[in-house]
XYZ file of C-alpha atoms in Angstrom:
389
model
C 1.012 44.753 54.962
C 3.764 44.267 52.531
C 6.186 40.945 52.451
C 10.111 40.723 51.224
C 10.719 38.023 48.128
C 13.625 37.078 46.353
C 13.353 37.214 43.127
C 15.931 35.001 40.319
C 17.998 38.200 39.767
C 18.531 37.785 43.911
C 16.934 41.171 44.687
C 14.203 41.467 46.830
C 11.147 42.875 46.439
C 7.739 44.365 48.252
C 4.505 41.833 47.516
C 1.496 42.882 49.264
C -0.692 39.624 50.135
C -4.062 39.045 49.390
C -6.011 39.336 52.814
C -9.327 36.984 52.074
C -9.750 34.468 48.901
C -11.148 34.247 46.125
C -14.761 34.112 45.626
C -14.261 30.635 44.193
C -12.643 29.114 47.549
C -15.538 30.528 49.523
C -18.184 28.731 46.933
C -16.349 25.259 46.273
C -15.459 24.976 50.104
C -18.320 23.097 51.319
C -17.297 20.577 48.115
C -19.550 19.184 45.270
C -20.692 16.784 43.405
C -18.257 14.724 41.307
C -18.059 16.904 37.442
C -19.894 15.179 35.516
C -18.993 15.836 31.569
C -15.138 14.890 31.992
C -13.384 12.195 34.094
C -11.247 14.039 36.629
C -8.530 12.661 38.711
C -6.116 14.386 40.540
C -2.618 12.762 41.803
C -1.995 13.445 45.828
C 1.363 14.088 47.381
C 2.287 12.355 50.419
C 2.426 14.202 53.546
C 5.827 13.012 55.296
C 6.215 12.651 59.200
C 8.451 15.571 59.913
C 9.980 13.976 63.296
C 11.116 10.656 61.825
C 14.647 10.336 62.210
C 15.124 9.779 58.438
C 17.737 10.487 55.851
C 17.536 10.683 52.162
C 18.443 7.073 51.499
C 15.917 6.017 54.074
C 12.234 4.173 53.758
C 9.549 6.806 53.458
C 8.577 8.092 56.681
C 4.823 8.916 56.276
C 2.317 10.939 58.112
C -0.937 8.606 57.336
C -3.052 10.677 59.117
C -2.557 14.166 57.608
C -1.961 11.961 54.217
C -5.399 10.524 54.073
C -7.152 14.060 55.419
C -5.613 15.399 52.150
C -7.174 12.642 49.677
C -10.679 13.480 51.816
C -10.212 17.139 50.845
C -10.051 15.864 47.436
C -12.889 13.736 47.464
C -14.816 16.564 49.334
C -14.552 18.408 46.000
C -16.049 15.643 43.477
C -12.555 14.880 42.384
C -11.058 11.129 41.670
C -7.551 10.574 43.497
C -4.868 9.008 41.645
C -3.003 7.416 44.280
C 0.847 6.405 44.567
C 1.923 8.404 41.250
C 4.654 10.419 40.810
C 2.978 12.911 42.094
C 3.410 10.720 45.449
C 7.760 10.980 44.983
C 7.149 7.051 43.227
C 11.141 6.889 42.703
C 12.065 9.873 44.050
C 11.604 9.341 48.021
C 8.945 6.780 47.795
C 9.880 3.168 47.591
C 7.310 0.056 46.814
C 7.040 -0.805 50.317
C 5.715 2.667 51.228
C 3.569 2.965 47.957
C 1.964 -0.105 48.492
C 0.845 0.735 52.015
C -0.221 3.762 50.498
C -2.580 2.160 48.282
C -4.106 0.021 50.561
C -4.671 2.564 52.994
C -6.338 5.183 50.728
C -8.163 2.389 49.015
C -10.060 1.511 52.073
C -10.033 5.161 52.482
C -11.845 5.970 49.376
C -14.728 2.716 49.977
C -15.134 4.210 53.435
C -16.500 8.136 51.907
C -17.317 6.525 48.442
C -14.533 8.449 46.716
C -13.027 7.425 43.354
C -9.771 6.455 43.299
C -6.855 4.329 40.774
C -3.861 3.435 41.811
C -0.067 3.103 40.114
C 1.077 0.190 38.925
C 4.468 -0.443 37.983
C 8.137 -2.237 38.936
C 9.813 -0.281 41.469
C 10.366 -3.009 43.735
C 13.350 -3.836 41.341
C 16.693 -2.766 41.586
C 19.864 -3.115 39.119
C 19.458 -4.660 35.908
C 16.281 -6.841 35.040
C 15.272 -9.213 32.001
C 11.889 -8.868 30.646
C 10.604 -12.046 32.869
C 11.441 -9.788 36.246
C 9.715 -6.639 34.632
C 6.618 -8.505 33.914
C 6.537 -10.302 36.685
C 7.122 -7.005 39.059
C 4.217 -5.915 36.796
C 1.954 -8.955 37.783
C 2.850 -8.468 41.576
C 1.784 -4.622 41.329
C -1.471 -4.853 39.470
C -2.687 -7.657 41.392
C -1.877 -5.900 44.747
C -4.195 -2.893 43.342
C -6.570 -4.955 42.181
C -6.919 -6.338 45.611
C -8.250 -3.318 47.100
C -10.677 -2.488 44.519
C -9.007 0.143 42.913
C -9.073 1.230 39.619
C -4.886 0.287 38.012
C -2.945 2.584 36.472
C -0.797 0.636 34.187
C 2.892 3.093 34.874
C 5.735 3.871 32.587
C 8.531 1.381 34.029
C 12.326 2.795 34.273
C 13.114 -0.838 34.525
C 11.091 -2.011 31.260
C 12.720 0.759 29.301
C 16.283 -0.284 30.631
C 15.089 -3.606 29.379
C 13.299 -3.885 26.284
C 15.353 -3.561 22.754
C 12.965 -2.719 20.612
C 8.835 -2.022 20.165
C 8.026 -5.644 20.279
C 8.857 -5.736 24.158
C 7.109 -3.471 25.071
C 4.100 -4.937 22.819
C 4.808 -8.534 24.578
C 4.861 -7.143 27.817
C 1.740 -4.439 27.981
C -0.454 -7.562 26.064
C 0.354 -9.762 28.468
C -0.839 -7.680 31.528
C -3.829 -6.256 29.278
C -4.895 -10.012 28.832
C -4.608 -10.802 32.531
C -6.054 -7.423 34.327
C -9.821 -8.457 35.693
C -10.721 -4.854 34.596
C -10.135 -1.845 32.283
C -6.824 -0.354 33.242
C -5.010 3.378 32.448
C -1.950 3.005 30.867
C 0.423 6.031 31.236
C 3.042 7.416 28.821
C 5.163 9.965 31.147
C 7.955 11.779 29.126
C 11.596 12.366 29.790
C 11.195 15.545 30.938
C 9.309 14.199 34.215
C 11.950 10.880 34.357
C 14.824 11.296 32.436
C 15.567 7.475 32.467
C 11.850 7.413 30.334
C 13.664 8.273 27.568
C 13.035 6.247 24.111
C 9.432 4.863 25.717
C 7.373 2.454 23.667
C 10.794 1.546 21.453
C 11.757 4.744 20.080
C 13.443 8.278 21.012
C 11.629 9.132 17.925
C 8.073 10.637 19.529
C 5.997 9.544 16.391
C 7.652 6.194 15.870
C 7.090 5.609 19.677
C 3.138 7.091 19.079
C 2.722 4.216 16.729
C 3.770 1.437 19.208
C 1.423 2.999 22.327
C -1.323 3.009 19.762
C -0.971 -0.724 18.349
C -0.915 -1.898 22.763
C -4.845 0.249 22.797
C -5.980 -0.979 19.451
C -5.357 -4.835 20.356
C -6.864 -5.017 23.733
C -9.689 -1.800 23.467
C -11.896 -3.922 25.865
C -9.224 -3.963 28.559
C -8.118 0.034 28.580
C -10.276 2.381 30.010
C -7.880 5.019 28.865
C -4.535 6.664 28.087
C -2.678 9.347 30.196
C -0.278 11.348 28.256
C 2.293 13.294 29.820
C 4.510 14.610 27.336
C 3.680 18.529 27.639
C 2.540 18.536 24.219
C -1.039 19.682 23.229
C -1.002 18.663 19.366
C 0.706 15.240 19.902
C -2.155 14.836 22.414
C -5.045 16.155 20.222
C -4.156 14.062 17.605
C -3.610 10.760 19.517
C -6.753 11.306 21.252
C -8.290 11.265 17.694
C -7.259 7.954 16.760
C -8.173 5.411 19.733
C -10.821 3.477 19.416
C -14.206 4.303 20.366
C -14.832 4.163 24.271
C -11.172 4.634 25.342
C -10.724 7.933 27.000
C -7.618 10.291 27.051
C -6.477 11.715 29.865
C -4.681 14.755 30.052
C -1.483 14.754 31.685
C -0.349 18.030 30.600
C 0.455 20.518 32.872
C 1.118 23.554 30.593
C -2.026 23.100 28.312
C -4.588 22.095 29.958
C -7.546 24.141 29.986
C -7.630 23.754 26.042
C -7.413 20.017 25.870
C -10.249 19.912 29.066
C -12.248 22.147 27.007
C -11.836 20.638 23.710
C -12.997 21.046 20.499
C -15.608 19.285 17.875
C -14.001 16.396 17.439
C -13.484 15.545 21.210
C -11.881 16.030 24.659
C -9.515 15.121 26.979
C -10.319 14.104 30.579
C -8.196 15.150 32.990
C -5.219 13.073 35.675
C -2.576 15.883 36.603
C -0.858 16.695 39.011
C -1.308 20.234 39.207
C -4.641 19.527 40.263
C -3.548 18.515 44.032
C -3.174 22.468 44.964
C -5.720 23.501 42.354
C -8.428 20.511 43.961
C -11.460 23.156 44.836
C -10.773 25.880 42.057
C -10.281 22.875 39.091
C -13.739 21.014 40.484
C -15.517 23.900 40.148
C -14.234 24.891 36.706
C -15.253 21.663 35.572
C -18.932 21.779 36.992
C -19.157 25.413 35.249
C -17.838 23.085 31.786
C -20.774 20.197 32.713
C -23.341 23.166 31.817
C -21.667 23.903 28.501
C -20.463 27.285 29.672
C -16.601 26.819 28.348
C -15.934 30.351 28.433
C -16.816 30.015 31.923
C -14.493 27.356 32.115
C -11.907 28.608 30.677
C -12.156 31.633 32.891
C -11.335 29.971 35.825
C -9.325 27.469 34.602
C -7.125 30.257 31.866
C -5.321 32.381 34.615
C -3.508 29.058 36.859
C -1.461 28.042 33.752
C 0.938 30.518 35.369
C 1.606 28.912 38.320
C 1.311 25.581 36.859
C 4.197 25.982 34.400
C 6.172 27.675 37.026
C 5.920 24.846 39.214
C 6.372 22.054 36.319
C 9.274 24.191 34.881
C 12.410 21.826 34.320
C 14.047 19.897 35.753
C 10.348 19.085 35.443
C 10.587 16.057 38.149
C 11.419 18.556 41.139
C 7.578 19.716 40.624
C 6.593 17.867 43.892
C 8.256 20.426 45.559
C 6.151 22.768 45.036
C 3.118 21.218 45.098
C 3.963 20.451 48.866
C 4.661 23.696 49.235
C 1.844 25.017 48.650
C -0.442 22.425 50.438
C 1.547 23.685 53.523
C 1.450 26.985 52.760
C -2.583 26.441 52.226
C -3.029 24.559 55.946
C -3.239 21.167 54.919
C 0.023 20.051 56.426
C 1.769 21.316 59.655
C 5.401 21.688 57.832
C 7.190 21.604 54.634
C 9.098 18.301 54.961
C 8.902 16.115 52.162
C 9.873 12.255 51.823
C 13.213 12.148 50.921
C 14.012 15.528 51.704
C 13.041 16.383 48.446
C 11.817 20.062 50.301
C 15.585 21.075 49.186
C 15.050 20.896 45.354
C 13.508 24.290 44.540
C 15.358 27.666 45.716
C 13.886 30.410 47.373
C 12.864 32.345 44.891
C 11.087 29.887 42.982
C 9.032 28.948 46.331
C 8.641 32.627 46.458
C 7.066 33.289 42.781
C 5.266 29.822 43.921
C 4.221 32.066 46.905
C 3.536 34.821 44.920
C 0.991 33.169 41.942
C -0.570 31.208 44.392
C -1.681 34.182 46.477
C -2.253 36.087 43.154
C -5.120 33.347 42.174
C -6.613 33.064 45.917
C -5.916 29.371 46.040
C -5.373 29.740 49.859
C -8.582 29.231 51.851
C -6.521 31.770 54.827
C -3.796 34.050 53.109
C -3.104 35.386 56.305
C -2.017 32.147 57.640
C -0.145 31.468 54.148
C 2.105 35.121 54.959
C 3.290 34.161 57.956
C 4.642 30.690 56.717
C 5.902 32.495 53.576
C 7.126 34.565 56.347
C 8.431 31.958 58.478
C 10.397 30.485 55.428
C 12.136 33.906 54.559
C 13.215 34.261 58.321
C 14.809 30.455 57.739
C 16.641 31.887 54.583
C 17.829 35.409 56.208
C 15.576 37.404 55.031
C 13.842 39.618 57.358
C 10.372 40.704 57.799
């Protein structure tokens, strides 16, 4: 059986789909135990309901049901959830009002099967031009609504603090202040420009080690109060070495979606752990990479873990921020939604043939528990586009 795909040149091609998975989806589907040598979150998309009568400008429309079954599958699999990221469409479909429903839904979630979970907090509930009072404040309201629920906080990059702030001392002002106040050790998360353009210049500076510096001086004054740092800035050596130099107990999270086998793995001086995105359609096959790493085999690790960089840089290639899109994709494509409607209608911002080399490197890996199932929506897709069976 042979399937049509576009390819970027806009010729199509013969693919001939997998017809059972891989070995690894067969042994990491009845789940596992939590990894236990590295931290390992991933971030969760949100499953939209596809028969709300929405528009792009519109409050999320979500399907909780189907949502929450995805964060289970997660949590089936040993991994942590971080909830209401950008992975979620925070600022791109997904508005405070829907995020914080979301957290306090898959908070109660996660007490309910004992899964781990940390949530975003950030400012989105502010629009137009703020003074450093509002972001703060809009800070406060976020952190203590996840704090609320038990959940662990993810301190966010804030569009609205970097619209604000004039120079390295805000941002030094503001992170102490909500350091001083959280009740427990929080993540704080440096996303780059190339995920939110309006990021740009982050921690004072446009200037990456001048902006490095700042980030640094907000860990080294309140260690007690930061579990650890989650770096998203696609850039293994910047990583390496800021990993290096915070202080002892504070972990570093890997954000990096084109490198990170090698900073899971690590070398003698250290590792990272691991929040990413990519994780959400990788959830089985990354869980049981990890447990291979938890017995010191890294070469088994890396085994697994070496051939999805592929995929993953396809589906983070810029604009970087329209990753979502395939990341839903491919949880529909998988069986773990009914549709591909996204919040937003952010389903629109990928062409065909990306979805199809999505389709293709997917299959290619066996990350789809039925690939027969995953053809005929493939399939289905074409047949929307005009192209024929």
């Amino acid at each position: 059986m042979t399937i049509r795909l576009p390819g970027a040149d806009g010729r199509l091609r013969a693919y001939t789909p997998r017809t059972e998975p891989a070995d690894f989806s067969v042994t990491a589907g009845a789940g596992g135990a939590p990894p236990a040598s590295r931290t390992v979150f991933s971030a969760a998309h949100v499953v939209a309901d596809p028969y709300a009568d929405t528009g792009p400008d519109s409050p999320a429309a979500v399907d909780w049901d189907a949502t929450l079954a995805f964060r289970r599958h997660l949590w089936s699999h040993g991994l942590g959830v971080a909830e209401a990221m950008d992975t979620a469409q925070r600022g791109m479909g997904l508005d405070w009002s829907g995020a914080a429903e979301l957290i306090r839904r898959s908070a109660a979630e996660a007490r309910a099967v004992g899964g781990r979970i940390a949530c975003g907090a950030g400012t989105d509930q502010l629009f137009g031009p703020a003074d450093l009072a509002a972001v703060r404040a809009a800070y406060e309201e976020q952190l203590a609504l996840v704090e609320s629920t038990g959940a662990g906080a993810i301190l966010m990059a804030s569009r609205a603090l970097s619209a604000a702030a004039t120079s390295a001392d805000d941002y030094l002002t503001v992170y102490g202040h909500l350091l001083r106040q959280a009740s427990e050790p929080v993540i704080l998360h440096w996303l780059g420009p190339m995920f939110d353009p309006a990021l740009e210049g982050y921690w004072g500076s446009a200037d990456l080690d001048t902006a490095t510096e700042t980030f640094l001086e907000v860990v080294a004054a309140h260690p007690d109060k930061v579990d650890g740092i989650k770096v998203s800035l696609l850039d293994a050596r910047r990583e390496v070495e800021l990993r290096r130099r915070l202080p002892q107990g504070v972990r570093c999270y890997t954000g990096d979606d084109f490198h990170y086998p090698e900073l899971i793995a690590g070398d003698e001086r250290g590792f990272s752990h691991a929040l990413l995105g990519i994780f959400d359609p990788l959830g089985p096959l990354a869980a049981e990479a990890v447990r291979v790493l938890d017995t010191g085999d890294t070469e088994g690790f890396r085994k697994l873990l070496d051939p999805t960089v592929g995929l993953s840089r396809h589906l983070f290639e810029a604009p970087t921020r329209f990753y979502k899109t395939g990341v839903v994709f491919l949880a529909w494509l998988a069986g773990h939604q009914s549709h591909f409607t996204m919040v937003g209608g952010l389903q629109s911002a990928r062409s065909l043939p990306h979805l199809a080399r999505v389709y293709e490197l997917a299959d290619g890996l066996g990350l789809f528990p039925d690939p027969v199932l995953a053809e005929r929506r493939m399939q289905s897709l074409l047949d929307v586009y005009g192209v024929s069976a």
